[in-house]
PDB file of C-alpha atoms in Angstrom:
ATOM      1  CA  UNK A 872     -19.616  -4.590  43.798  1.00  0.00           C
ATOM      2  CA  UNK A 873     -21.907  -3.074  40.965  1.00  0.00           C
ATOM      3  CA  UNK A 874     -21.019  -3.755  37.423  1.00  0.00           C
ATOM      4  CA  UNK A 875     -22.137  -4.195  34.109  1.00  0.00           C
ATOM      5  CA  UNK A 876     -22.119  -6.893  32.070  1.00  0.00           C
ATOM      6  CA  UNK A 877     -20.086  -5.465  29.862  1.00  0.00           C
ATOM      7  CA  UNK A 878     -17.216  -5.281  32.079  1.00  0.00           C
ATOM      8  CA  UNK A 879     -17.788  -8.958  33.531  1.00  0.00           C
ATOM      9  CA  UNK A 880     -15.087 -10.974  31.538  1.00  0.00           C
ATOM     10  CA  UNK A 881     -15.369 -14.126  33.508  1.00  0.00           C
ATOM     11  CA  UNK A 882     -17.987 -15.516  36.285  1.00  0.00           C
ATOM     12  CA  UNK A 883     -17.257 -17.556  39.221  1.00  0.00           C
ATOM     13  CA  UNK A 884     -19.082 -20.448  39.560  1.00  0.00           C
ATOM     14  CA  UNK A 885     -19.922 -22.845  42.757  1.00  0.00           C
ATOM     15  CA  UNK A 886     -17.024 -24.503  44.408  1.00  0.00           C
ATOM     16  CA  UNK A 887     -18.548 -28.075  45.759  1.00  0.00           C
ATOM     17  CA  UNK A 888     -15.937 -27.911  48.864  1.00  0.00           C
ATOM     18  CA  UNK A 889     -13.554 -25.803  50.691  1.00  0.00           C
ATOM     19  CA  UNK A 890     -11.320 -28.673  51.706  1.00  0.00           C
ATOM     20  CA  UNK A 891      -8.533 -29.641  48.709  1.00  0.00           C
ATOM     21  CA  UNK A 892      -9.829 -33.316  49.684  1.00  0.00           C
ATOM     22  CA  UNK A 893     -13.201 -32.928  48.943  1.00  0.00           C
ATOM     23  CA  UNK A 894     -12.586 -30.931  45.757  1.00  0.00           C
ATOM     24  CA  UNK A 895     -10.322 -34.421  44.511  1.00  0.00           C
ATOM     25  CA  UNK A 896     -12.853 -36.625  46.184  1.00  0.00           C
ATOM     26  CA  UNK A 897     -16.057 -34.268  43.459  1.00  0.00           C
ATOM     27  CA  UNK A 898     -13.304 -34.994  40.821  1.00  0.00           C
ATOM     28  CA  UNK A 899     -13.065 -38.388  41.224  1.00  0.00           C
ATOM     29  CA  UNK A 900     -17.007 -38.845  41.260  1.00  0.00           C
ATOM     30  CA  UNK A 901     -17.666 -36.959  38.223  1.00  0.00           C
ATOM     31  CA  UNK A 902     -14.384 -38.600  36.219  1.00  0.00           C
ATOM     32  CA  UNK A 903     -16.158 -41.630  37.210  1.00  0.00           C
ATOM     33  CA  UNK A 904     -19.890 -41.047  35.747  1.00  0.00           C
ATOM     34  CA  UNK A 905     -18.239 -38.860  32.597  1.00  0.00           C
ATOM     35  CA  UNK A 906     -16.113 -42.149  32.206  1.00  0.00           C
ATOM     36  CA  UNK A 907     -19.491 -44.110  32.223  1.00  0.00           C
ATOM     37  CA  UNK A 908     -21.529 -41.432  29.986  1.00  0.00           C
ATOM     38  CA  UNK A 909     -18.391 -41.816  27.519  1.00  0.00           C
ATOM     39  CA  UNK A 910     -17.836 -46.080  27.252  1.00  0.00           C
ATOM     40  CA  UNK A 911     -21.783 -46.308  27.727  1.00  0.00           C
ATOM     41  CA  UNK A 912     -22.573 -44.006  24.684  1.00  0.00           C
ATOM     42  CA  UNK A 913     -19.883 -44.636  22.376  1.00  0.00           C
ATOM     43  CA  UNK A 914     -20.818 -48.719  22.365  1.00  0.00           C
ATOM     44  CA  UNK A 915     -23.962 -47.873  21.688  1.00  0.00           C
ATOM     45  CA  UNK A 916     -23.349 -44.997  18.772  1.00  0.00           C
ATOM     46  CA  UNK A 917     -20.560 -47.974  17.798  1.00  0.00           C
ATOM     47  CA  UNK A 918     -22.861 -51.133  17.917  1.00  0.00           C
ATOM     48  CA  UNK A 919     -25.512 -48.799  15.667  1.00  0.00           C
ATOM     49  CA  UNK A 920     -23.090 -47.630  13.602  1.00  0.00           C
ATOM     50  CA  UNK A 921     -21.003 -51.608  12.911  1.00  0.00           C
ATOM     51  CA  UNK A 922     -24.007 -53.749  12.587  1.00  0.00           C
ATOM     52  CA  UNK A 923     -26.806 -53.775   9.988  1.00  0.00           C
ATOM     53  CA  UNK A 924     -29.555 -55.099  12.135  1.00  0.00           C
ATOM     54  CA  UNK A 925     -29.900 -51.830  13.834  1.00  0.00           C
ATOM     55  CA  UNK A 926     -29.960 -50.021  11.202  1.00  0.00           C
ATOM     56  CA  UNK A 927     -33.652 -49.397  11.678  1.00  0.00           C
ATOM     57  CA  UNK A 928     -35.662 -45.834  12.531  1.00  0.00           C
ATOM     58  CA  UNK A 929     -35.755 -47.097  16.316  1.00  0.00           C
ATOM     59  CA  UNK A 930     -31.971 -47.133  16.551  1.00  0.00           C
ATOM     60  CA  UNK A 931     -31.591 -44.464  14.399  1.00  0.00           C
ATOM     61  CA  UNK A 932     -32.707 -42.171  16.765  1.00  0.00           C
ATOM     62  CA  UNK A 933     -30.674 -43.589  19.613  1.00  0.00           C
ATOM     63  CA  UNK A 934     -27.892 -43.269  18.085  1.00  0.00           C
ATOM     64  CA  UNK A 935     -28.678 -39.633  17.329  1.00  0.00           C
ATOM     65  CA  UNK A 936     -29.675 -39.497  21.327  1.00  0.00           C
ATOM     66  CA  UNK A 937     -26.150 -40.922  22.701  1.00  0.00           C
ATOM     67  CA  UNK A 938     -24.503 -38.174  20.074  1.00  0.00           C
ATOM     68  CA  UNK A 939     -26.982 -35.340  21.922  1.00  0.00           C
ATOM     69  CA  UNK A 940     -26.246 -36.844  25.912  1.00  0.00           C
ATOM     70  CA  UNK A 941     -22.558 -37.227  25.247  1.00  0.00           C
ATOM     71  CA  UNK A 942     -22.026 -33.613  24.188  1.00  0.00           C
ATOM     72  CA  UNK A 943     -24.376 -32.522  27.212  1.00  0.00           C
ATOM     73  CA  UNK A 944     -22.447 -34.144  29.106  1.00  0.00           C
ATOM     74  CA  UNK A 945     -19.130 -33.046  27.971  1.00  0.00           C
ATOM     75  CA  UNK A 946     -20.275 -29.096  28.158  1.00  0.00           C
ATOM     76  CA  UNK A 947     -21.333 -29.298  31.736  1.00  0.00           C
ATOM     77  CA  UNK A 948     -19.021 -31.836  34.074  1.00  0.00           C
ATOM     78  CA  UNK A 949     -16.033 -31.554  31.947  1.00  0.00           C
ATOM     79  CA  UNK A 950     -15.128 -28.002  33.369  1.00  0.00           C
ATOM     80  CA  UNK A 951     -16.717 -28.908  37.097  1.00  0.00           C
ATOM     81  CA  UNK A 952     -14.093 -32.054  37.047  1.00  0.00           C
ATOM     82  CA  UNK A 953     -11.105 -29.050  35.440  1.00  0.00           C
ATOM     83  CA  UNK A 954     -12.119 -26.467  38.128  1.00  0.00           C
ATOM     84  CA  UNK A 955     -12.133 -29.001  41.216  1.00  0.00           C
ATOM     85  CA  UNK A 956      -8.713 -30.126  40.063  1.00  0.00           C
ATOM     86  CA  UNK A 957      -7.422 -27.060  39.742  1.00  0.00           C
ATOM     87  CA  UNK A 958      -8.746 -25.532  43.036  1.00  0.00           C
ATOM     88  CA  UNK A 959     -10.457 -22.688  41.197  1.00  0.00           C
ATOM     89  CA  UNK A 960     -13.974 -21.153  40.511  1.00  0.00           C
ATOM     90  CA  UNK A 961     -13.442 -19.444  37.397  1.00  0.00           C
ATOM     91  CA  UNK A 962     -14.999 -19.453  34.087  1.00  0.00           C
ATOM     92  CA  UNK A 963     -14.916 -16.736  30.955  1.00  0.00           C
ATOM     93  CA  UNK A 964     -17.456 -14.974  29.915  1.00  0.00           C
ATOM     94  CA  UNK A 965     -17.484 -16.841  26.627  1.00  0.00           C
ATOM     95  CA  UNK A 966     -17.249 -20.530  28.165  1.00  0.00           C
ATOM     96  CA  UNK A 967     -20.302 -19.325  30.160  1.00  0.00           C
ATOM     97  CA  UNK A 968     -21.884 -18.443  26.972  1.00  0.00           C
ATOM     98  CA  UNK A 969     -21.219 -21.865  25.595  1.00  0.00           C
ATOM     99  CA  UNK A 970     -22.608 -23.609  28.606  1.00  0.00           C
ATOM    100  CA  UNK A 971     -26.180 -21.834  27.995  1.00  0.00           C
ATOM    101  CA  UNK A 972     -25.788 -22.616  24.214  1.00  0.00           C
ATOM    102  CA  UNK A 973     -24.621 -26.171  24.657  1.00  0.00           C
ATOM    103  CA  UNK A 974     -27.285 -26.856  27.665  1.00  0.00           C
ATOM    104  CA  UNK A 975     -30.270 -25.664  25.657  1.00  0.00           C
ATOM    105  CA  UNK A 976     -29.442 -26.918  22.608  1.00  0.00           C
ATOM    106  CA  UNK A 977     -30.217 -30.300  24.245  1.00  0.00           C
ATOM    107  CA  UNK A 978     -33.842 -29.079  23.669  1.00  0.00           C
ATOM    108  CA  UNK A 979     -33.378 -31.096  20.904  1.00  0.00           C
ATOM    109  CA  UNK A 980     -33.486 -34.136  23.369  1.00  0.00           C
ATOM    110  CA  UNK A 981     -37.124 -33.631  24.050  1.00  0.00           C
ATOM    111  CA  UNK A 982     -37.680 -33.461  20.191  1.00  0.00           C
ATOM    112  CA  UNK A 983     -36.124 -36.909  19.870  1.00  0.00           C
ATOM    113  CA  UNK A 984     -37.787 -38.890  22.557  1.00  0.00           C
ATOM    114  CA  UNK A 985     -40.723 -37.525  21.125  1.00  0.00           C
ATOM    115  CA  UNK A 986     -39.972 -38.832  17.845  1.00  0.00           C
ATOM    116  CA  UNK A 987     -38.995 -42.084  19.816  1.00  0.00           C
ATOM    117  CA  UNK A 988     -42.326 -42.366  21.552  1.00  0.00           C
ATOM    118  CA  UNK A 989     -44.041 -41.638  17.397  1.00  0.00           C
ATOM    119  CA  UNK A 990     -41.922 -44.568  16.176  1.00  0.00           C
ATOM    120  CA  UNK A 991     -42.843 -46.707  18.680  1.00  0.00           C
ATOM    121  CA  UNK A 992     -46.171 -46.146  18.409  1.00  0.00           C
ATOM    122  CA  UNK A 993     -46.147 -46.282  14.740  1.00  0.00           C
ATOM    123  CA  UNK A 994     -44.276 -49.809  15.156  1.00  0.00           C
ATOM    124  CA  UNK A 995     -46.809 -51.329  17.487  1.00  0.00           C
ATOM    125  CA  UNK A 996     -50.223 -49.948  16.794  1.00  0.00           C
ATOM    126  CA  UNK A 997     -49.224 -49.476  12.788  1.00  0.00           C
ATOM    127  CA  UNK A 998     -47.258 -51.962  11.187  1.00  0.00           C
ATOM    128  CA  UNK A 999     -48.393 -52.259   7.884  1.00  0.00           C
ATOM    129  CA  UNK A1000     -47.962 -48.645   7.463  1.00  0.00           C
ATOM    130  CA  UNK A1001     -43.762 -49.000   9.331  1.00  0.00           C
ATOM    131  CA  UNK A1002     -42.136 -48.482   6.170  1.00  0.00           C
ATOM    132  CA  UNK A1003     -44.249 -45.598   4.376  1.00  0.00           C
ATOM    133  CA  UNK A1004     -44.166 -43.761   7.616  1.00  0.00           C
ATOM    134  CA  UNK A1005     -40.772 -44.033   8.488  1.00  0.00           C
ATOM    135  CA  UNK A1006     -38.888 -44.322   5.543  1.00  0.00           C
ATOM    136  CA  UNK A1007     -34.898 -43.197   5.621  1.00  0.00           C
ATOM    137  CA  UNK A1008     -35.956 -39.874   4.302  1.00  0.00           C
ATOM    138  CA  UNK A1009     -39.113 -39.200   6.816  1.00  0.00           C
ATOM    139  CA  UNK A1010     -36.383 -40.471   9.634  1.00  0.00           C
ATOM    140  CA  UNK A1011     -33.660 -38.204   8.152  1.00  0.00           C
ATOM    141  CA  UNK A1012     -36.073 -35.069   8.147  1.00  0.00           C
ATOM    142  CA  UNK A1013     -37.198 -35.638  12.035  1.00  0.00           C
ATOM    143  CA  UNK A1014     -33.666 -35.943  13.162  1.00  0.00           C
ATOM    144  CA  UNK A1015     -32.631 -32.568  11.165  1.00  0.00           C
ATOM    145  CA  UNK A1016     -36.080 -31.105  12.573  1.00  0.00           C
ATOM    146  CA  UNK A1017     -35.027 -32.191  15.838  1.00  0.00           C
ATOM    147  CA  UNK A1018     -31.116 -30.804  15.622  1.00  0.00           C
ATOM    148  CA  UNK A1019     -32.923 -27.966  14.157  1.00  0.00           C
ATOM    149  CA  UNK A1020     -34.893 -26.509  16.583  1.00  0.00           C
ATOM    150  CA  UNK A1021     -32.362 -27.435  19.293  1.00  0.00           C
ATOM    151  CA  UNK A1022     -30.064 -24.974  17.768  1.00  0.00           C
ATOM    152  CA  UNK A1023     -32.128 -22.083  16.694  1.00  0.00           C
ATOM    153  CA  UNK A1024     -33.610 -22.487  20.274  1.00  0.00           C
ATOM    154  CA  UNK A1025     -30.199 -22.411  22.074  1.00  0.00           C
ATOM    155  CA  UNK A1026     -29.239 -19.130  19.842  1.00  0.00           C
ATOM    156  CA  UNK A1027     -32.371 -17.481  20.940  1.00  0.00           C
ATOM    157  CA  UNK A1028     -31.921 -18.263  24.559  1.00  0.00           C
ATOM    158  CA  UNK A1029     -27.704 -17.460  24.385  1.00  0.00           C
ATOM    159  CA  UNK A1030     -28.658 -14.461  22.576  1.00  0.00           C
ATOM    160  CA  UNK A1031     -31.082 -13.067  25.038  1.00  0.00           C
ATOM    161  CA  UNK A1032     -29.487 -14.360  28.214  1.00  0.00           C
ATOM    162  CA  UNK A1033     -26.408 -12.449  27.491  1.00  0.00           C
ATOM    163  CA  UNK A1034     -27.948  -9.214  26.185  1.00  0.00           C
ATOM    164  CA  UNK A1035     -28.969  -8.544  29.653  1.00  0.00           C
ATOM    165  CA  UNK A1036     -27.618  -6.228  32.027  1.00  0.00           C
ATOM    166  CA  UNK A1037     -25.980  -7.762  34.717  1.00  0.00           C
ATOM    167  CA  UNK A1038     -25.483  -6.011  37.742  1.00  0.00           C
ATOM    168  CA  UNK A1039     -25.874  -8.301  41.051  1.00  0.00           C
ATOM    169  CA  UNK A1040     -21.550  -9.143  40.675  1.00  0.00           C
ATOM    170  CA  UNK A1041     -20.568 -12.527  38.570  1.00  0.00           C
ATOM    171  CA  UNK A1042     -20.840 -15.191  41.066  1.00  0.00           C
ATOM    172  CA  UNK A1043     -23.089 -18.495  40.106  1.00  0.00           C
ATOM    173  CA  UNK A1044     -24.568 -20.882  42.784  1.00  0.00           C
ATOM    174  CA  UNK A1045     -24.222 -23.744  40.299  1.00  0.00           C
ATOM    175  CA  UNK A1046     -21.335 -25.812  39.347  1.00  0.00           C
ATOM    176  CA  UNK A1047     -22.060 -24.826  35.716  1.00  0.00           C
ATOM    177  CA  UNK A1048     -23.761 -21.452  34.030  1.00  0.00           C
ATOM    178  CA  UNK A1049     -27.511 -22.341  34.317  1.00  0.00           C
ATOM    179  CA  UNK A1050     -29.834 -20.265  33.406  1.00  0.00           C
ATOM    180  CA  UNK A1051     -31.672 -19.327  36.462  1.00  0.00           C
ATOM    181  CA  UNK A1052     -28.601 -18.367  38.244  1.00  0.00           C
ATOM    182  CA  UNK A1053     -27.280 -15.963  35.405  1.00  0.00           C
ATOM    183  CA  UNK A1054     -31.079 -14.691  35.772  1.00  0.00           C
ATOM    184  CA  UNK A1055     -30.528 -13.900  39.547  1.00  0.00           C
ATOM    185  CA  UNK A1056     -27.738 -11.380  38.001  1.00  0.00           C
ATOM    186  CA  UNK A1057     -29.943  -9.259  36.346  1.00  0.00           C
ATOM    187  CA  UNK A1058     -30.514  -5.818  36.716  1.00  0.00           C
ATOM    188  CA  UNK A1059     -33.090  -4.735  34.223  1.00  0.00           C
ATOM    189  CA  UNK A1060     -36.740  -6.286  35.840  1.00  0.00           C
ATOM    190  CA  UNK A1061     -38.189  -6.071  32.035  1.00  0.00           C
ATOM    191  CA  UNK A1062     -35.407  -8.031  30.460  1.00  0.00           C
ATOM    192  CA  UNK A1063     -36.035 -10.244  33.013  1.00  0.00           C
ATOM    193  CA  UNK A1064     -39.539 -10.911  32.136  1.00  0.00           C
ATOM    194  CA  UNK A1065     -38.526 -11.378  28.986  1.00  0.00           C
ATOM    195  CA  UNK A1066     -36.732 -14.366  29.458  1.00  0.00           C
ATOM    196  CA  UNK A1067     -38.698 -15.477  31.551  1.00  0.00           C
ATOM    197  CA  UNK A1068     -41.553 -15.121  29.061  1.00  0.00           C
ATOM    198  CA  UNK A1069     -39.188 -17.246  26.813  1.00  0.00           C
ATOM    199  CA  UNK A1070     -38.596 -19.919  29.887  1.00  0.00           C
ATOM    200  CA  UNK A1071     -42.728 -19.949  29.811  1.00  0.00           C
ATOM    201  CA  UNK A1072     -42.686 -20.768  26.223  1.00  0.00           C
ATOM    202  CA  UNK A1073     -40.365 -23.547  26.709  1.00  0.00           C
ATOM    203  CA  UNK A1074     -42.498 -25.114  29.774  1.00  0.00           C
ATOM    204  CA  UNK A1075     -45.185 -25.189  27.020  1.00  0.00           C
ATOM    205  CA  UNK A1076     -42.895 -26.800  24.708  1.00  0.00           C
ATOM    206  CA  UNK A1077     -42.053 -29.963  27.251  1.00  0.00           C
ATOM    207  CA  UNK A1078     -45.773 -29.721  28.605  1.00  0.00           C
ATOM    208  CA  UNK A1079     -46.636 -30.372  24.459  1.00  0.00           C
ATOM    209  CA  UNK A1080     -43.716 -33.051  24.017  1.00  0.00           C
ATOM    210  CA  UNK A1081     -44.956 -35.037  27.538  1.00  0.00           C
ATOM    211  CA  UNK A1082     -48.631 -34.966  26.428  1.00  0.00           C
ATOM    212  CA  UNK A1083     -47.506 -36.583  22.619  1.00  0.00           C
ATOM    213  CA  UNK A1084     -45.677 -38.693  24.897  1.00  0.00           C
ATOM    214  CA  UNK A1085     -48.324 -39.704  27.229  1.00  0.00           C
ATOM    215  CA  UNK A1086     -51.113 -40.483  24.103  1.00  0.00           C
ATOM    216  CA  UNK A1087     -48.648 -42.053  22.490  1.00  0.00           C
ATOM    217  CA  UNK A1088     -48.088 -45.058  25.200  1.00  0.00           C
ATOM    218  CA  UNK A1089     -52.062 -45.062  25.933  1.00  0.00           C
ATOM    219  CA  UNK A1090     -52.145 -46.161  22.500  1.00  0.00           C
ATOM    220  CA  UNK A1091     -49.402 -48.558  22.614  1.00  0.00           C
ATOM    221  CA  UNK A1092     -50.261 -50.023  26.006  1.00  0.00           C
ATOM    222  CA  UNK A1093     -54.204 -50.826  24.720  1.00  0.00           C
ATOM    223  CA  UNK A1094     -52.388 -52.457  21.455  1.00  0.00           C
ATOM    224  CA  UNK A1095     -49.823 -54.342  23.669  1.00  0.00           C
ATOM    225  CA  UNK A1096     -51.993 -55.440  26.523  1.00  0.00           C
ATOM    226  CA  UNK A1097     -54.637 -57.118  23.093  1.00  0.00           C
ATOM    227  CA  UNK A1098     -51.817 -59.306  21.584  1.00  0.00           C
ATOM    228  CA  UNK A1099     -52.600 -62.644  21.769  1.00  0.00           C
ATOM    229  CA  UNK A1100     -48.625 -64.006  22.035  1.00  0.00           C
ATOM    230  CA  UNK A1101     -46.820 -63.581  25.554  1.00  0.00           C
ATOM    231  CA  UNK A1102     -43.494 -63.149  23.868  1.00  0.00           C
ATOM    232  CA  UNK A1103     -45.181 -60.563  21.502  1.00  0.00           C
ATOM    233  CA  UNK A1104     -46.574 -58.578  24.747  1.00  0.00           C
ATOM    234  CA  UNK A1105     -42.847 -58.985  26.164  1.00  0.00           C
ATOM    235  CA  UNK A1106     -40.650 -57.981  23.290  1.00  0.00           C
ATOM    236  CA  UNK A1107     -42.787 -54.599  23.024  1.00  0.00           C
ATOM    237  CA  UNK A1108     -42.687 -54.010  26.667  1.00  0.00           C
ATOM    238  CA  UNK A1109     -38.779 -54.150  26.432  1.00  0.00           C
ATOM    239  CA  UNK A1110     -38.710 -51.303  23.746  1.00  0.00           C
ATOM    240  CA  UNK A1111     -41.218 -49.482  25.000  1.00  0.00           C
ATOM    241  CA  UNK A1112     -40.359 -49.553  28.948  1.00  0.00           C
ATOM    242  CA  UNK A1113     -37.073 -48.497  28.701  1.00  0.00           C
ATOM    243  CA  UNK A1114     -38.230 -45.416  26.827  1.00  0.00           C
ATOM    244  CA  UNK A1115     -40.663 -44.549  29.161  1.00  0.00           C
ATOM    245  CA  UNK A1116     -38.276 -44.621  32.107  1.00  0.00           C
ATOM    246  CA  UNK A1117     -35.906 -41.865  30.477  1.00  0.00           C
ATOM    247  CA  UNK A1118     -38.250 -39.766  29.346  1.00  0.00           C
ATOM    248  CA  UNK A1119     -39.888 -39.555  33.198  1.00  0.00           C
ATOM    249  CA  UNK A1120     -36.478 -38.970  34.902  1.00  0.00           C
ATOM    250  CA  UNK A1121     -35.554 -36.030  31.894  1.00  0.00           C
ATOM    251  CA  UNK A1122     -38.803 -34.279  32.243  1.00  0.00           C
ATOM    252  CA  UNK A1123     -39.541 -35.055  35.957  1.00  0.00           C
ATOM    253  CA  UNK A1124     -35.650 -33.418  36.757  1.00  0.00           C
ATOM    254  CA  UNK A1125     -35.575 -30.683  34.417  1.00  0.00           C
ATOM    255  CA  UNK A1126     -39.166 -29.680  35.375  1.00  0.00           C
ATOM    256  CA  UNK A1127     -38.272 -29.460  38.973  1.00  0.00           C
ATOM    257  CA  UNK A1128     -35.364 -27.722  38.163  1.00  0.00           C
ATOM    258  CA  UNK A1129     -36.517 -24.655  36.418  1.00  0.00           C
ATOM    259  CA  UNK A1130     -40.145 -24.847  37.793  1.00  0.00           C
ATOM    260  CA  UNK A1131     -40.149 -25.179  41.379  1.00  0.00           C
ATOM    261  CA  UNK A1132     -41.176 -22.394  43.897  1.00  0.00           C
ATOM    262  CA  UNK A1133     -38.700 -20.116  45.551  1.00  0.00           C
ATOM    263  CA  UNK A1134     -39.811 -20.627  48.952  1.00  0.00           C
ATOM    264  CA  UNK A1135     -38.277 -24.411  48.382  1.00  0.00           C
ATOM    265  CA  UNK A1136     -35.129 -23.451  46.574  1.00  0.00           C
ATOM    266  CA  UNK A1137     -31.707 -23.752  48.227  1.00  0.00           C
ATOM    267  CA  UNK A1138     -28.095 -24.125  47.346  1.00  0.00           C
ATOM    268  CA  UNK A1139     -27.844 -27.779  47.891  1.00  0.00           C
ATOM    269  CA  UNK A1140     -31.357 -28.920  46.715  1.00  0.00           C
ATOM    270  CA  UNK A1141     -30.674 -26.624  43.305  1.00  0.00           C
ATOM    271  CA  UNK A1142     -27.207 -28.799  42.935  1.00  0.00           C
ATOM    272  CA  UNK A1143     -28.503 -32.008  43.619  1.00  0.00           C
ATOM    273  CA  UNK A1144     -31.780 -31.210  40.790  1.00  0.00           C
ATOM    274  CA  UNK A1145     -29.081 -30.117  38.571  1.00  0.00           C
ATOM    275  CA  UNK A1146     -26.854 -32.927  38.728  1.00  0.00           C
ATOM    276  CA  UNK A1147     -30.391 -35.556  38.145  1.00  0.00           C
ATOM    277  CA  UNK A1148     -30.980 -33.533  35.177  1.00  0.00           C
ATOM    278  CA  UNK A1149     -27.930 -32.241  33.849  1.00  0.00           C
ATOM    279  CA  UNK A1150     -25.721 -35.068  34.397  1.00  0.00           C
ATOM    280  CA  UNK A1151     -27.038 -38.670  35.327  1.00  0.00           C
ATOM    281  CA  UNK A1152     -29.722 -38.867  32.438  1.00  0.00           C
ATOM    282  CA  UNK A1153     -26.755 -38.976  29.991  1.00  0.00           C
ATOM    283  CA  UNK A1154     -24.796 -41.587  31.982  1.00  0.00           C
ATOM    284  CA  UNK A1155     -27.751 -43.881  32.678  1.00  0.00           C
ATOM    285  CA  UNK A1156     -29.237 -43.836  29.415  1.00  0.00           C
ATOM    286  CA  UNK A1157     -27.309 -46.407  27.564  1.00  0.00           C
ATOM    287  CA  UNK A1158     -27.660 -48.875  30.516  1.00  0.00           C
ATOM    288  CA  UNK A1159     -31.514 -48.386  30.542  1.00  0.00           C
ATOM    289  CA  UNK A1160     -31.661 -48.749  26.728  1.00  0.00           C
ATOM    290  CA  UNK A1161     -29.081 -51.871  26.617  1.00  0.00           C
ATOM    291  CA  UNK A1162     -30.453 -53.558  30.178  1.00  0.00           C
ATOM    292  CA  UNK A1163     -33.581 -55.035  28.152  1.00  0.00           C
ATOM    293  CA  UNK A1164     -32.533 -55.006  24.565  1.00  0.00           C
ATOM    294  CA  UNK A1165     -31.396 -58.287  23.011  1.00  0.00           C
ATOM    295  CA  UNK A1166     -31.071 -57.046  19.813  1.00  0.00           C
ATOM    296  CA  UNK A1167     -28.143 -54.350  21.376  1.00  0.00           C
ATOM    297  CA  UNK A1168     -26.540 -56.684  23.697  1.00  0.00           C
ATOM    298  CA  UNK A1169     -25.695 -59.067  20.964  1.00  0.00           C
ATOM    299  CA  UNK A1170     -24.379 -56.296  18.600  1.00  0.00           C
ATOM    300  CA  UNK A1171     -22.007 -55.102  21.835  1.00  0.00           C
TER     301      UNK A1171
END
């Protein structure tokens, strides 16, 4: 049926199953990895928090990382897990709206492993120069930078998104409001382009963060792979690795996700790319950061 967006008051989103048994089997799974995204995050925000060794820049902005996946996490399976159990598609216009806001302000995310990848690199190829660089204020200003930007960016995007004239009915091929699929709803091809434009901008933006990223552990690798002690070379590889790894899975998933071709999109490849990106970073960060890292296992 044609209608504006000004009469939608609520879209429908993608049910995972038409059987009431596979609906409670998609509730179960995602109670389960929620579950793990909450216990896994709150020890480590905890174990930050409680004990004064790790009250360093490095763990600083960890603990400001399990604060960001936790609430990512919250905005997007919490209401999948609500609608399974309730055998229902539905969600209003204005929890929709706080999907997009909540989902992009984890922008902020890239900001931080950014900042994660500086610190390292500041640690390892820099050490004399650790505490004038990184200082509680310097650390205090990236963080706010990084919370910063995540939130002026998700207004911009919310804003935008939801200015647009929808005309293509209200249902979502996503088990959450993602931005492509609210873009599919569009009537107006200019205020399309527009966003679009503004998705471009953000490719840039990761594209920018990656390549910091990527310099950054050239560096680091060339200093590690010169130390003269084994169990110097080991001790950075087990900060530095586990870094690495969740940068690659955010970036690689999210990439794939809002950059791939049409001509390989459909329903059930979009879901599975949205569940790598939207929902298993958050649960399998704090065992990638805690698998390696004495220092965190004997705080927990």
């Amino acid at each position: 049926q044609m209608s504006n967006s000004s009469s939608i008051t609520e879209f429908l989103l993608l049910a995972f199953a038409d059987t009431r048994e596979l609906q409670l089997l998609h509730f179960w799974l995602f109670l389960g990895i929620y579950l793990a995204a909450l216990l896994g995050n709150s020890l480590i925000i905890t174990a930050i928090a409680c004990d004064h060794r790790l009250h360093t820049p490095m763990y600083f902005f960890l603990l400001n990382l399990a604060l960001l996946d936790l609430s990512c996490i919250a905005t997007t399976v919490s209401k999948a897990m609500a609608n399974s159990l309730w055998d229902t598609r539905a969600i209003s216009y204005a929890g929709c709206a706080a999907q997009v806001f909540f989902f992009f302000f984890l922008s902020a995310e890239y900001s931080l492993l950014t900042i994660m990848a500086y610190d390292r690199y500041v640690a390892i190829c820099k050490p004399l120069h650790y505490g004038t660089l990184l200082g509680r204020r310097a650390c205090a200003n990236m963080a706010a930078a990084a919370w910063g930007s995540g939130f002026l960016y998700a207004v911009l995007h919310t804003a935008n998104t939801f200015s647009l004239p929808l005309c293509q009915g209200n249902a979502l091929h996503q088990f959450f409001c993602e931005l492509p699929q609210i873009l599919k709803l569009s009537c107006s091809q200019s205020d399309f382009l527009r966003e679009l434009g503004f998705l471009v901008v953000s490719a840039f933006f990761c594209f920018a963060c990656f390549a910091f990223v990527a310099l950054s552990y050239v560096q680091i690798f060339r200093a590690v792979l010169r130390m003269p002690s084994q169990q110097g070379r080991h001790n950075a590889f087990s900060t530095c690795l586990p870094h690495l790894a969740v940068v690659s899975l955010f970036l690689s998933t999210a990439m794939f996700a809002y950059l791939k071709p049409p001509s390989i999109s459909s329903p059930s490849l979009d879901l599975v790319v949205a569940v790598l990106y939207s929902v298993v970073p958050s649960a399998v960060n704090p065992l990638i950061y805690s698998m390696r890292n004495n220092e965190i296992k004997d705080a927990l």
